[in-house]
Amino acid sequence: MEKKIRYTFKKHERLRKQKEFERVFKEGRSYGGNAVAFYFAESEAGFPRAGFIASKKISKKAVIRNRAKRLMREVFRLNKHKLKPVDIIFIARKGIVGRKLQEVEEDFLKLAQKAGILKE
């Protein structure tokens, strides 16, 4: 019987503490695309976890920054089953403004493939 994929995003799958972010920035590697950049390091938890950053460089408007974070969160939620166990920090770039989910997802998957964090 096939294992059912759950497309949820639980609290334990989120990077929350500053120490967790600092560890990924310090130990991790980075890749950047048009819409998103990300840092990643091997997960201490044994499953993929994510954190999200959208700075004021993207837009002064909180509405736009929050949409960017929502898009990145959705990309992670839909693709976490394809990832190896890594802690990943998504960083929104100016190119994410006005993009649709599908475009952001394509950008991320290309980078993830390049980074070698996708399961075979």
Short mmCIF file of C-alpha atoms in Angstrom, two decimals:
data_model
loop_
_atom_site.label_atom_id
_atom_site.label_comp_id
_atom_site.label_asym_id
_atom_site.label_seq_id
_atom_site.Cartn_x
_atom_site.Cartn_y
_atom_site.Cartn_z
CA MET A 1 0.00 0.00 0.00
CA GLU A 2 1.29 3.47 -0.91
CA LYS A 3 2.28 5.88 1.82
CA LYS A 4 -0.06 8.87 1.80
CA ILE A 5 1.66 12.25 1.50
CA ARG A 6 0.51 14.80 4.06
CA TYR A 7 0.61 18.39 2.83
CA THR A 8 0.43 20.03 6.25
CA PHE A 9 2.86 22.47 7.84
CA LYS A 10 3.04 21.76 11.56
CA LYS A 11 4.70 23.91 14.22
CA HIS A 12 7.50 21.40 14.78
CA GLU A 13 8.48 21.76 11.08
CA ARG A 14 9.20 25.46 11.50
CA LEU A 15 12.50 27.05 12.54
CA ARG A 16 11.54 29.38 15.35
CA LYS A 17 14.44 30.18 17.65
CA GLN A 18 17.23 32.58 16.80
CA LYS A 19 19.77 29.87 17.68
CA GLU A 20 18.32 27.65 14.95
CA PHE A 21 18.58 30.44 12.37
CA GLU A 22 22.14 31.29 13.48
CA ARG A 23 23.22 27.64 13.18
CA VAL A 24 21.91 27.39 9.61
CA PHE A 25 23.55 30.69 8.61
CA LYS A 26 26.85 29.64 10.21
CA GLU A 27 27.06 25.99 9.12
CA GLY A 28 24.93 26.09 5.99
CA ARG A 29 25.42 26.74 2.32
CA SER A 30 23.45 29.23 0.25
CA TYR A 31 21.88 29.35 -3.20
CA GLY A 32 20.06 32.25 -4.83
CA GLY A 33 17.57 32.64 -7.64
CA ASN A 34 15.37 35.43 -8.99
CA ALA A 35 12.51 35.13 -6.52
CA VAL A 36 14.07 33.32 -3.56
CA ALA A 37 17.41 32.57 -1.99
CA PHE A 38 17.96 30.00 0.72
CA TYR A 39 20.46 28.76 3.24
CA PHE A 40 20.38 25.11 4.24
CA ALA A 41 22.14 22.83 6.68
CA GLU A 42 21.60 19.23 7.73
CA SER A 43 18.61 18.95 10.04
CA GLU A 44 19.12 17.98 13.66
CA ALA A 45 15.48 16.88 13.79
CA GLY A 46 15.70 14.24 11.05
CA PHE A 47 13.05 15.83 8.83
CA PRO A 48 12.85 19.04 6.74
CA ARG A 49 12.20 22.25 8.69
CA ALA A 50 11.93 25.80 7.35
CA GLY A 51 12.18 29.45 8.36
CA PHE A 52 11.19 32.48 6.30
CA ILE A 53 12.61 35.99 5.92
CA ALA A 54 11.23 38.94 3.94
CA SER A 55 13.10 42.16 4.71
CA LYS A 56 12.11 45.75 4.04
CA LYS A 57 14.50 45.74 1.05
CA ILE A 58 11.74 43.90 -0.84
CA SER A 59 9.06 46.42 -0.02
CA LYS A 60 8.29 48.93 2.70
CA LYS A 61 4.72 47.60 2.69
CA ALA A 62 4.02 44.82 5.19
CA VAL A 63 1.27 43.44 2.94
CA ILE A 64 3.80 42.66 0.20
CA ARG A 65 6.35 41.18 2.63
CA ASN A 66 3.67 38.97 4.19
CA ARG A 67 2.56 37.76 0.75
CA ALA A 68 6.18 36.86 -0.04
CA LYS A 69 6.40 34.83 3.17
CA ARG A 70 3.07 33.15 2.40
CA LEU A 71 4.30 32.16 -1.07
CA MET A 72 7.54 30.71 0.32
CA ARG A 73 5.65 28.86 3.07
CA GLU A 74 3.31 27.34 0.48
CA VAL A 75 6.24 26.27 -1.73
CA PHE A 76 7.81 24.51 1.26
CA ARG A 77 4.53 22.90 2.32
CA LEU A 78 3.88 21.46 -1.16
CA ASN A 79 7.45 20.22 -1.70
CA LYS A 80 8.76 19.18 1.73
CA HIS A 81 8.19 15.49 0.94
CA LYS A 82 10.72 15.87 -1.92
CA LEU A 83 13.45 17.27 0.37
CA LYS A 84 16.17 15.47 2.26
CA PRO A 85 16.21 16.18 6.02
CA VAL A 86 17.52 19.76 5.98
CA ASP A 87 16.88 22.95 7.89
CA ILE A 88 16.23 25.60 5.27
CA ILE A 89 15.85 29.36 5.56
CA PHE A 90 13.98 30.98 2.68
CA ILE A 91 14.90 34.60 1.94
CA ALA A 92 12.60 36.59 -0.33
CA ARG A 93 14.25 38.60 -3.11
CA LYS A 94 12.84 41.63 -4.94
CA GLY A 95 11.94 39.34 -7.85
CA ILE A 96 9.23 37.64 -5.76
CA VAL A 97 7.00 40.76 -5.87
CA GLY A 98 4.17 40.16 -8.31
CA ARG A 99 5.09 36.52 -8.93
CA LYS A 100 2.61 33.68 -8.88
CA LEU A 101 3.04 30.56 -6.74
CA GLN A 102 3.98 28.39 -9.71
CA GLU A 103 6.84 30.73 -10.71
CA VAL A 104 8.23 30.84 -7.17
CA GLU A 105 7.96 27.04 -6.92
CA GLU A 106 9.85 26.55 -10.21
CA ASP A 107 12.59 28.91 -9.01
CA PHE A 108 12.93 27.02 -5.72
CA LEU A 109 12.93 23.54 -7.30
CA LYS A 110 15.68 24.52 -9.77
CA LEU A 111 17.82 25.78 -6.90
CA ALA A 112 17.07 22.75 -4.72
CA GLN A 113 18.08 20.44 -7.57
CA LYS A 114 21.31 22.40 -8.02
CA ALA A 115 21.97 22.27 -4.26
CA GLY A 116 21.38 18.50 -4.17
CA ILE A 117 18.77 18.62 -1.40
CA LEU A 118 16.03 16.84 -3.37
CA LYS A 119 15.45 13.14 -2.76
CA GLU A 120 16.18 10.89 -5.70
#
